[in-house]
C-alpha cells in the first residue's frame, strides 16, 4: 500500500443535534442536509474505526464533535473504545478528543474520559453574564452553571481539558475580563476562535467580529499574557506562532498552505474536507462505500486543499504571509468559491503581528537557547552515567578523541563532550 499523508478524523456522531441553541451556531442549519435521522449507528461507527485503523499511519487521532457529541450517550463512547481496541495493533498510538458544551458531563462521564485519556475541549464564552447571552438551552435559559458543573467533574477526575472561547460581537470588547476569568477558574489552556459568518449577500452577520475588533482583542490579550503568564498559561494561537518560529512547521491548519489535515465524518458516514465546508458539492464519498485512499486522492479534495495557497496578491507581498497564509478559507468572503478574495481579517492579522512579532521572536530565541542548554546538560549526564558504569565494570579504558562519544550522540568524542574537557 502506498504511503499516505497523515491525517486525523473529526467525527460528528450526532451531526447538528444539540441540547443548546447558541444564537451564533452555524451547524444547526445542517438539519436541512441530514434530516431528522442524525445519530450514528454502530454499523457506521465500527466501519469507520476498523477501516481507518487498517491504514498505515503513525498514529490514529479521533476528534468527537458536533453539534453536541455527548448526546450519543456514554455507552456509545464505551463502544468507541471497544472497537479501537479490537482493531488496533500492538504499538500503535490512538488518541481521542471530545469537543463539548460541557452541560452533560458528570462523574460517570469523566471517569470514562479519564480512564482512556480523552482530551476534552469545553466551550466557555466568559463569565456568566457574557456566556449566557448566546449559549442558551432549548428553553432559552443560560447554560453557564451547567458548564461550570461539567468543569468541576473534569477536575475531580483529573481529565485533561482546555477551554474554547468563541469570540463574537457579544464578548469582543472584553478580552481581559474573559482571560482573567478563565485564569480565576483554573483554566491553563485557552483557545480563542473568531466568529466570522457571512449572510447570503456575503456580508458579515451581526454575530461576527470586525477586523479592527479582532486585532485589538488579540493585541490586548497578548500584552496581558506576555507581561504575566508566558510560562504558565497556554494560548493556542500564541503557541502555534512560537512553534512556527522555533521548529519551522505549522501545527494549526490555518497556518498551513494546504487545507488537507483532517477529514470530517458525518453521522451517516459521509466524508467532507472541513467542518466549515460540509456542503453537498464537497462530499468526498461515504465510508460504507468508498475507500479512504480514493477519498483522500479525489480531485474534489485536492482542489479544496490547494485553494488555501491561492491567496490574494496582497498576501504575496506581506511579510507575515508565512503565519496566516491568506487566513482560513472560511474568512474569505465567498467561503472558498473564489480563494483570491482577501480575508475580512487581513487588517487584524497585520495589526496583531506588527504589534507582537518582536516579542515573539525574543521568546523563540529564548526557547532555542534553553533547548540547547538542556541538550548539553543531557549529554553530560549521559557521559557521567556511562563513565560510572565503566568504572563499576572495571572497564576504565580512556576514551580516545576519535572514539564515539560516550553520551551516545553518534559524534566523535572530540566533537562532542570531549570539547568541554
Short mmCIF file of N, CA, C and O in Angstrom, two decimals, residues 80-202:
data_model
loop_
_atom_site.label_atom_id
_atom_site.label_comp_id
_atom_site.label_asym_id
_atom_site.label_seq_id
_atom_site.Cartn_x
_atom_site.Cartn_y
_atom_site.Cartn_z
N UNK A 80 -16.88 2.93 21.35
CA UNK A 80 -15.74 3.51 20.62
C UNK A 80 -14.45 2.84 21.08
O UNK A 80 -13.63 2.40 20.27
N UNK A 81 -14.25 2.78 22.39
CA UNK A 81 -13.03 2.17 22.93
C UNK A 81 -12.97 0.68 22.57
O UNK A 81 -11.91 0.16 22.21
N UNK A 82 -14.10 -0.01 22.67
CA UNK A 82 -14.14 -1.44 22.34
C UNK A 82 -13.68 -1.66 20.90
O UNK A 82 -12.85 -2.55 20.63
N UNK A 83 -14.18 -0.87 19.98
CA UNK A 83 -13.80 -1.03 18.57
C UNK A 83 -12.34 -0.62 18.35
O UNK A 83 -11.63 -1.28 17.56
N UNK A 84 -11.87 0.41 19.01
CA UNK A 84 -10.47 0.82 18.85
C UNK A 84 -9.53 -0.26 19.37
O UNK A 84 -8.48 -0.53 18.77
N UNK A 85 -9.90 -0.90 20.46
CA UNK A 85 -9.08 -1.99 20.99
C UNK A 85 -9.14 -3.21 20.09
O UNK A 85 -8.14 -3.92 19.90
N UNK A 86 -10.31 -3.46 19.52
CA UNK A 86 -10.48 -4.62 18.66
C UNK A 86 -9.65 -4.50 17.38
O UNK A 86 -9.03 -5.49 16.95
N UNK A 87 -9.61 -3.31 16.80
CA UNK A 87 -8.96 -3.14 15.50
C UNK A 87 -7.58 -2.51 15.59
O UNK A 87 -6.89 -2.37 14.58
N UNK A 88 -7.15 -2.17 16.80
CA UNK A 88 -5.81 -1.62 16.97
C UNK A 88 -4.76 -2.71 16.92
O UNK A 88 -5.05 -3.90 17.04
N UNK A 89 -3.53 -2.31 16.76
CA UNK A 89 -2.40 -3.25 16.74
C UNK A 89 -1.42 -2.88 17.84
O UNK A 89 -1.36 -1.72 18.27
N UNK A 90 -0.65 -3.85 18.27
CA UNK A 90 0.34 -3.59 19.31
C UNK A 90 1.29 -2.49 18.85
O UNK A 90 1.80 -2.52 17.73
N UNK A 91 1.50 -1.53 19.73
CA UNK A 91 2.47 -0.48 19.44
C UNK A 91 1.90 0.76 18.78
O UNK A 91 2.60 1.77 18.68
N UNK A 92 0.65 0.74 18.34
CA UNK A 92 0.09 1.92 17.68
C UNK A 92 -0.47 2.88 18.73
O UNK A 92 -0.86 2.47 19.83
N UNK A 93 -0.49 4.13 18.38
CA UNK A 93 -1.00 5.17 19.27
C UNK A 93 -2.38 5.62 18.80
O UNK A 93 -2.56 5.93 17.62
N UNK A 94 -3.33 5.62 19.72
CA UNK A 94 -4.68 6.08 19.42
C UNK A 94 -5.01 7.21 20.38
O UNK A 94 -4.79 7.09 21.59
N UNK A 95 -5.51 8.31 19.85
CA UNK A 95 -5.88 9.44 20.70
C UNK A 95 -7.32 9.85 20.41
O UNK A 95 -7.79 9.77 19.28
N UNK A 96 -7.99 10.29 21.47
CA UNK A 96 -9.38 10.74 21.37
C UNK A 96 -9.52 12.12 21.97
O UNK A 96 -9.02 12.39 23.07
N UNK A 97 -10.20 13.00 21.24
CA UNK A 97 -10.53 14.31 21.75
C UNK A 97 -12.04 14.51 21.71
O UNK A 97 -12.70 14.00 20.79
N UNK A 98 -12.57 15.19 22.69
CA UNK A 98 -14.02 15.43 22.75
C UNK A 98 -14.25 16.92 22.90
O UNK A 98 -13.84 17.53 23.89
N UNK A 99 -14.89 17.54 21.90
CA UNK A 99 -15.25 18.95 21.98
C UNK A 99 -16.72 19.04 22.36
O UNK A 99 -17.59 18.59 21.62
N UNK A 100 -17.00 19.61 23.52
CA UNK A 100 -18.35 19.56 24.08
C UNK A 100 -18.75 20.89 24.70
O UNK A 100 -17.90 21.71 25.06
N UNK A 101 -20.06 21.10 24.82
CA UNK A 101 -20.52 22.28 25.56
C UNK A 101 -20.46 22.05 27.07
O UNK A 101 -20.67 22.98 27.85
N UNK A 102 -20.20 20.83 27.48
CA UNK A 102 -19.94 20.53 28.89
C UNK A 102 -21.15 20.35 29.78
O UNK A 102 -21.02 20.00 30.95
N UNK A 103 -22.33 20.56 29.24
CA UNK A 103 -23.52 20.57 30.10
C UNK A 103 -23.94 19.18 30.57
O UNK A 103 -24.70 19.08 31.54
N UNK A 104 -23.48 18.13 29.91
CA UNK A 104 -23.90 16.78 30.27
C UNK A 104 -22.83 15.98 31.00
O UNK A 104 -23.04 14.82 31.34
N UNK A 105 -21.68 16.59 31.24
CA UNK A 105 -20.59 15.89 31.90
C UNK A 105 -20.88 15.70 33.38
O UNK A 105 -21.25 16.64 34.08
N UNK A 106 -20.70 14.47 33.86
CA UNK A 106 -20.85 14.16 35.28
C UNK A 106 -19.75 13.18 35.67
O UNK A 106 -18.82 12.92 34.88
N UNK A 107 -19.83 12.62 36.86
CA UNK A 107 -18.76 11.74 37.33
C UNK A 107 -18.62 10.48 36.48
O UNK A 107 -17.51 10.01 36.24
N UNK A 108 -19.73 9.91 36.02
CA UNK A 108 -19.65 8.72 35.18
C UNK A 108 -18.94 9.02 33.88
O UNK A 108 -18.07 8.26 33.43
N UNK A 109 -19.33 10.11 33.25
CA UNK A 109 -18.67 10.52 32.01
C UNK A 109 -17.18 10.72 32.24
O UNK A 109 -16.34 10.21 31.48
N UNK A 110 -16.85 11.47 33.27
CA UNK A 110 -15.46 11.86 33.48
C UNK A 110 -14.59 10.69 33.91
O UNK A 110 -13.38 10.67 33.65
N UNK A 111 -15.17 9.72 34.57
CA UNK A 111 -14.42 8.50 34.91
C UNK A 111 -13.96 7.80 33.64
O UNK A 111 -12.82 7.34 33.53
N UNK A 112 -14.86 7.72 32.65
CA UNK A 112 -14.52 7.09 31.36
C UNK A 112 -13.49 7.93 30.61
O UNK A 112 -12.50 7.40 30.08
N UNK A 113 -13.70 9.24 30.58
CA UNK A 113 -12.78 10.12 29.85
C UNK A 113 -11.38 10.07 30.45
O UNK A 113 -10.38 10.09 29.73
N UNK A 114 -11.32 9.99 31.78
CA UNK A 114 -10.02 9.92 32.45
C UNK A 114 -9.34 8.58 32.18
O UNK A 114 -8.13 8.52 31.91
N UNK A 115 -10.10 7.50 32.26
CA UNK A 115 -9.54 6.15 32.11
C UNK A 115 -8.89 5.98 30.75
O UNK A 115 -7.82 5.36 30.63
N UNK A 116 -9.50 6.56 29.71
CA UNK A 116 -8.99 6.37 28.35
C UNK A 116 -8.33 7.63 27.79
O UNK A 116 -8.12 7.74 26.59
N UNK A 117 -8.00 8.55 28.70
CA UNK A 117 -7.16 9.70 28.38
C UNK A 117 -7.71 10.54 27.22
O UNK A 117 -6.97 10.95 26.32
N UNK A 118 -8.99 10.80 27.25
CA UNK A 118 -9.58 11.74 26.29
C UNK A 118 -9.10 13.14 26.63
O UNK A 118 -9.03 13.52 27.80
N UNK A 119 -8.75 13.91 25.61
CA UNK A 119 -8.51 15.33 25.78
C UNK A 119 -9.83 16.04 25.51
O UNK A 119 -10.41 15.89 24.43
N UNK A 120 -10.30 16.82 26.46
CA UNK A 120 -11.61 17.45 26.35
C UNK A 120 -11.47 18.94 26.09
O UNK A 120 -10.71 19.63 26.76
N UNK A 121 -12.20 19.40 25.09
CA UNK A 121 -12.33 20.83 24.84
C UNK A 121 -13.73 21.24 25.27
O UNK A 121 -14.71 20.59 24.90
N UNK A 122 -13.83 22.27 26.08
CA UNK A 122 -15.14 22.67 26.60
C UNK A 122 -15.36 24.15 26.28
O UNK A 122 -14.45 24.97 26.41
N UNK A 123 -16.54 24.48 25.81
CA UNK A 123 -16.83 25.83 25.33
C UNK A 123 -17.30 26.74 26.46
O UNK A 123 -18.28 26.44 27.15
N UNK A 124 -16.57 27.84 26.64
CA UNK A 124 -16.93 28.85 27.64
C UNK A 124 -16.69 30.21 26.99
O UNK A 124 -15.57 30.52 26.58
N UNK A 125 -17.71 31.04 26.93
CA UNK A 125 -17.56 32.35 26.29
C UNK A 125 -17.16 33.45 27.26
O UNK A 125 -16.96 34.59 26.85
N UNK A 126 -17.02 33.11 28.55
CA UNK A 126 -16.65 34.10 29.55
C UNK A 126 -17.46 33.90 30.81
O UNK A 126 -18.10 32.85 30.99
N UNK A 127 -17.46 34.86 31.72
CA UNK A 127 -18.27 34.76 32.94
C UNK A 127 -19.76 34.70 32.58
O UNK A 127 -20.16 34.96 31.45
N UNK A 128 -20.56 34.37 33.57
CA UNK A 128 -21.98 34.08 33.36
C UNK A 128 -22.69 35.16 32.54
O UNK A 128 -23.43 34.86 31.60
N UNK A 129 -22.46 36.42 32.86
CA UNK A 129 -23.22 37.49 32.19
C UNK A 129 -22.89 37.58 30.71
O UNK A 129 -23.71 38.07 29.92
N UNK A 130 -21.71 37.09 30.31
CA UNK A 130 -21.35 37.07 28.89
C UNK A 130 -21.73 35.75 28.26
O UNK A 130 -22.35 35.70 27.19
N UNK A 131 -21.37 34.66 28.92
CA UNK A 131 -21.64 33.32 28.39
C UNK A 131 -23.12 33.13 28.09
O UNK A 131 -23.49 32.59 27.04
N UNK A 132 -23.98 33.57 28.99
CA UNK A 132 -25.42 33.31 28.87
C UNK A 132 -26.14 34.24 27.89
O UNK A 132 -27.34 34.12 27.68
N UNK A 133 -25.41 35.14 27.24
CA UNK A 133 -26.02 35.97 26.21
C UNK A 133 -26.37 35.15 24.97
O UNK A 133 -27.41 35.37 24.34
N UNK A 134 -25.51 34.20 24.63
CA UNK A 134 -25.70 33.43 23.41
C UNK A 134 -25.87 31.94 23.61
O UNK A 134 -26.54 31.27 22.82
N UNK A 135 -25.26 31.39 24.68
CA UNK A 135 -25.23 29.94 24.85
C UNK A 135 -26.42 29.51 25.73
O UNK A 135 -26.29 29.34 26.95
N UNK A 136 -27.56 29.32 25.08
CA UNK A 136 -28.82 29.08 25.76
C UNK A 136 -29.32 27.65 25.55
O UNK A 136 -29.01 27.01 24.54
N UNK A 137 -30.10 27.15 26.50
CA UNK A 137 -30.74 25.85 26.35
C UNK A 137 -31.90 25.96 25.38
O UNK A 137 -32.28 27.05 24.94
N UNK A 138 -32.50 24.83 25.06
CA UNK A 138 -33.66 24.84 24.16
C UNK A 138 -34.84 25.57 24.77
O UNK A 138 -35.76 26.00 24.06
N UNK A 139 -34.81 25.75 26.09
CA UNK A 139 -35.86 26.51 26.78
C UNK A 139 -35.52 27.98 26.94
O UNK A 139 -36.24 28.73 27.61
N UNK A 140 -34.39 28.39 26.36
CA UNK A 140 -34.00 29.79 26.43
C UNK A 140 -33.30 30.20 27.70
O UNK A 140 -33.15 31.39 27.98
N UNK A 141 -32.84 29.21 28.50
CA UNK A 141 -32.15 29.50 29.75
C UNK A 141 -30.64 29.49 29.54
O UNK A 141 -30.12 28.80 28.66
N UNK A 142 -29.94 30.23 30.39
CA UNK A 142 -28.48 30.25 30.32
C UNK A 142 -27.88 28.90 30.71
O UNK A 142 -28.42 28.18 31.55
N UNK A 143 -26.74 28.57 30.10
CA UNK A 143 -26.12 27.26 30.35
C UNK A 143 -24.87 27.34 31.21
O UNK A 143 -24.23 26.32 31.48
N UNK A 144 -24.51 28.54 31.67
CA UNK A 144 -23.23 28.73 32.34
C UNK A 144 -23.03 27.81 33.54
O UNK A 144 -21.98 27.18 33.69
N UNK A 145 -24.02 27.71 34.42
CA UNK A 145 -23.84 26.91 35.62
C UNK A 145 -23.66 25.44 35.29
O UNK A 145 -22.86 24.74 35.93
N UNK A 146 -24.38 24.94 34.30
CA UNK A 146 -24.21 23.54 33.89
C UNK A 146 -22.80 23.30 33.36
O UNK A 146 -22.20 22.24 33.60
N UNK A 147 -22.26 24.27 32.64
CA UNK A 147 -20.90 24.15 32.12
C UNK A 147 -19.90 24.13 33.27
O UNK A 147 -18.95 23.32 33.28
N UNK A 148 -20.09 24.98 34.27
CA UNK A 148 -19.19 25.00 35.42
C UNK A 148 -19.25 23.68 36.19
O UNK A 148 -18.23 23.18 36.67
N UNK A 149 -20.45 23.10 36.27
CA UNK A 149 -20.58 21.79 36.92
C UNK A 149 -19.80 20.74 36.13
O UNK A 149 -19.17 19.84 36.72
N UNK A 150 -19.85 20.84 34.81
CA UNK A 150 -19.09 19.91 33.97
C UNK A 150 -17.60 20.06 34.17
O UNK A 150 -16.86 19.06 34.26
N UNK A 151 -17.11 21.29 34.27
CA UNK A 151 -15.69 21.53 34.51
C UNK A 151 -15.27 20.99 35.88
O UNK A 151 -14.19 20.40 36.03
N UNK A 152 -16.13 21.16 36.88
CA UNK A 152 -15.82 20.62 38.21
C UNK A 152 -15.68 19.10 38.15
O UNK A 152 -14.80 18.52 38.81
N UNK A 153 -16.52 18.45 37.35
CA UNK A 153 -16.43 16.99 37.21
C UNK A 153 -15.12 16.60 36.53
O UNK A 153 -14.46 15.62 36.93
N UNK A 154 -14.72 17.36 35.52
CA UNK A 154 -13.44 17.09 34.85
C UNK A 154 -12.28 17.20 35.84
O UNK A 154 -11.37 16.37 35.85
N UNK A 155 -12.34 18.22 36.68
CA UNK A 155 -11.27 18.44 37.66
C UNK A 155 -11.23 17.31 38.69
O UNK A 155 -10.13 16.85 39.07
N UNK A 156 -12.39 16.86 39.13
CA UNK A 156 -12.42 15.79 40.15
C UNK A 156 -11.75 14.52 39.64
O UNK A 156 -11.17 13.76 40.44
N UNK A 157 -11.83 14.29 38.35
CA UNK A 157 -11.28 13.05 37.79
C UNK A 157 -9.97 13.28 37.04
O UNK A 157 -9.48 12.37 36.37
N UNK A 158 -9.42 14.48 37.20
CA UNK A 158 -8.12 14.81 36.59
C UNK A 158 -8.12 14.58 35.08
O UNK A 158 -7.13 14.07 34.51
N UNK A 159 -9.21 14.93 34.42
CA UNK A 159 -9.28 14.84 32.96
C UNK A 159 -8.57 16.05 32.37
O UNK A 159 -8.81 17.19 32.78
N UNK A 160 -7.69 15.81 31.42
CA UNK A 160 -7.01 16.92 30.76
C UNK A 160 -8.02 17.67 29.88
O UNK A 160 -8.70 17.06 29.06
N UNK A 161 -8.08 18.98 30.03
CA UNK A 161 -9.06 19.74 29.26
C UNK A 161 -8.54 21.13 28.93
O UNK A 161 -7.60 21.64 29.55
N UNK A 162 -9.12 21.72 27.92
CA UNK A 162 -8.86 23.12 27.59
C UNK A 162 -10.19 23.81 27.33
O UNK A 162 -11.22 23.15 27.18
N UNK A 163 -10.16 25.12 27.28
CA UNK A 163 -11.39 25.88 27.05
C UNK A 163 -11.31 26.56 25.69
O UNK A 163 -10.30 27.17 25.34
N UNK A 164 -12.37 26.42 24.93
CA UNK A 164 -12.52 27.11 23.65
C UNK A 164 -13.50 28.25 23.85
O UNK A 164 -14.63 28.04 24.29
N UNK A 165 -13.07 29.44 23.52
CA UNK A 165 -13.92 30.63 23.62
C UNK A 165 -14.20 31.17 22.23
O UNK A 165 -13.25 31.52 21.50
N UNK A 166 -15.46 31.17 21.85
CA UNK A 166 -15.82 31.78 20.58
C UNK A 166 -15.96 33.28 20.82
O UNK A 166 -16.75 33.72 21.66
N UNK A 167 -15.19 34.05 20.08
CA UNK A 167 -15.20 35.50 20.25
C UNK A 167 -16.15 36.09 19.22
O UNK A 167 -15.89 36.07 18.01
N UNK A 168 -17.26 36.60 19.70
CA UNK A 168 -18.31 37.15 18.84
C UNK A 168 -18.53 38.63 19.20
O UNK A 168 -17.82 39.18 20.05
N UNK A 169 -19.53 39.22 18.58
CA UNK A 169 -19.84 40.62 18.89
C UNK A 169 -20.25 40.79 20.35
O UNK A 169 -20.17 41.89 20.90
N UNK A 170 -20.65 39.70 21.02
CA UNK A 170 -21.10 39.78 22.41
C UNK A 170 -19.96 39.93 23.41
O UNK A 170 -20.15 40.50 24.49
N UNK A 171 -18.77 39.42 23.08
CA UNK A 171 -17.68 39.45 24.06
C UNK A 171 -16.37 40.05 23.52
O UNK A 171 -15.37 40.09 24.23
N UNK A 172 -16.38 40.51 22.28
CA UNK A 172 -15.15 41.01 21.65
C UNK A 172 -14.54 42.19 22.39
O UNK A 172 -13.33 42.41 22.35
N UNK A 173 -15.34 42.97 23.12
CA UNK A 173 -14.83 44.15 23.81
C UNK A 173 -14.32 43.85 25.21
O UNK A 173 -13.93 44.78 25.93
N UNK A 174 -14.26 42.56 25.58
CA UNK A 174 -13.89 42.22 26.97
C UNK A 174 -12.76 41.17 27.03
O UNK A 174 -12.87 40.17 27.75
N UNK A 175 -11.67 41.38 26.32
CA UNK A 175 -10.60 40.37 26.33
C UNK A 175 -10.02 40.10 27.71
O UNK A 175 -9.79 38.94 28.08
N UNK A 176 -9.78 41.14 28.49
CA UNK A 176 -9.17 40.95 29.81
C UNK A 176 -10.14 40.31 30.78
O UNK A 176 -9.74 39.48 31.61
N UNK A 177 -11.41 40.67 30.69
CA UNK A 177 -12.41 40.06 31.55
C UNK A 177 -12.48 38.56 31.30
O UNK A 177 -12.48 37.75 32.25
N UNK A 178 -12.48 38.17 30.03
CA UNK A 178 -12.57 36.75 29.68
C UNK A 178 -11.31 36.02 30.10
O UNK A 178 -11.36 34.97 30.75
N UNK A 179 -10.17 36.58 29.73
CA UNK A 179 -8.88 35.93 30.01
C UNK A 179 -8.68 35.72 31.52
O UNK A 179 -8.32 34.62 31.96
N UNK A 180 -8.92 36.76 32.29
CA UNK A 180 -8.71 36.66 33.74
C UNK A 180 -9.76 35.78 34.40
O UNK A 180 -9.48 35.11 35.40
N UNK A 181 -10.95 35.76 33.84
CA UNK A 181 -11.98 34.86 34.38
C UNK A 181 -11.55 33.41 34.21
O UNK A 181 -11.65 32.60 35.15
N UNK A 182 -11.07 33.07 33.02
CA UNK A 182 -10.63 31.69 32.78
C UNK A 182 -9.46 31.32 33.70
O UNK A 182 -9.41 30.20 34.23
N UNK A 183 -8.55 32.25 33.92
CA UNK A 183 -7.46 32.01 34.86
C UNK A 183 -8.01 31.78 36.27
O UNK A 183 -7.56 30.86 36.98
N UNK A 184 -8.98 32.58 36.66
CA UNK A 184 -9.52 32.50 38.02
C UNK A 184 -10.20 31.16 38.29
O UNK A 184 -10.21 30.69 39.44
N UNK A 185 -10.79 30.56 37.26
CA UNK A 185 -11.45 29.26 37.47
C UNK A 185 -10.49 28.09 37.19
O UNK A 185 -10.91 26.94 37.12
N UNK A 186 -9.21 28.41 37.03
CA UNK A 186 -8.19 27.37 36.94
C UNK A 186 -7.93 26.82 35.56
O UNK A 186 -7.37 25.73 35.42
N UNK A 187 -8.28 27.57 34.51
CA UNK A 187 -8.05 27.10 33.15
C UNK A 187 -6.68 27.58 32.69
O UNK A 187 -6.41 28.79 32.63
N UNK A 188 -5.81 26.64 32.34
CA UNK A 188 -4.46 26.96 31.91
C UNK A 188 -4.24 26.84 30.41
O UNK A 188 -3.20 27.24 29.89
N UNK A 189 -5.23 26.28 29.72
CA UNK A 189 -5.12 26.09 28.27
C UNK A 189 -6.30 26.79 27.59
O UNK A 189 -7.45 26.37 27.74
N UNK A 190 -6.00 27.86 26.85
CA UNK A 190 -7.02 28.69 26.24
C UNK A 190 -6.96 28.58 24.72
O UNK A 190 -5.88 28.50 24.13
N UNK A 191 -8.13 28.64 24.11
CA UNK A 191 -8.21 28.74 22.66
C UNK A 191 -9.30 29.76 22.32
O UNK A 191 -10.43 29.64 22.77
N UNK A 192 -8.92 30.75 21.53
CA UNK A 192 -9.86 31.80 21.15
C UNK A 192 -10.11 31.71 19.64
O UNK A 192 -9.17 31.75 18.85
N UNK A 193 -11.38 31.58 19.26
CA UNK A 193 -11.76 31.44 17.87
C UNK A 193 -12.65 32.62 17.47
O UNK A 193 -13.62 32.94 18.17
N UNK A 194 -12.32 33.23 16.36
CA UNK A 194 -13.11 34.36 15.89
C UNK A 194 -14.42 33.90 15.25
O UNK A 194 -14.45 32.88 14.54
N UNK A 195 -15.49 34.62 15.53
CA UNK A 195 -16.79 34.33 14.91
C UNK A 195 -16.89 35.13 13.62
O UNK A 195 -16.99 36.37 13.66
N UNK A 196 -16.82 34.44 12.50
CA UNK A 196 -16.95 35.06 11.18
C UNK A 196 -17.98 34.27 10.39
O UNK A 196 -17.77 33.10 10.07
N UNK A 197 -19.10 34.88 10.14
CA UNK A 197 -20.16 34.27 9.34
C UNK A 197 -20.67 35.30 8.33
O UNK A 197 -20.79 36.49 8.64
N UNK A 198 -20.97 34.81 7.13
CA UNK A 198 -21.48 35.67 6.07
C UNK A 198 -22.94 35.35 5.79
O UNK A 198 -23.36 34.19 5.89
N UNK A 199 -23.68 36.37 5.41
CA UNK A 199 -25.07 36.14 5.01
C UNK A 199 -25.13 35.82 3.51
O UNK A 199 -24.08 35.66 2.87
N UNK A 200 -26.31 35.73 2.97
CA UNK A 200 -26.48 35.36 1.56
C UNK A 200 -25.84 36.36 0.61
O UNK A 200 -25.53 36.03 -0.54
N UNK A 201 -25.63 37.57 1.08
CA UNK A 201 -25.02 38.62 0.25
C UNK A 201 -23.53 38.80 0.54
O UNK A 201 -22.94 39.82 0.15
N UNK A 202 -22.93 37.81 1.22
CA UNK A 202 -21.52 37.85 1.59
C UNK A 202 -21.17 39.03 2.50
O UNK A 202 -20.04 39.55 2.47
#
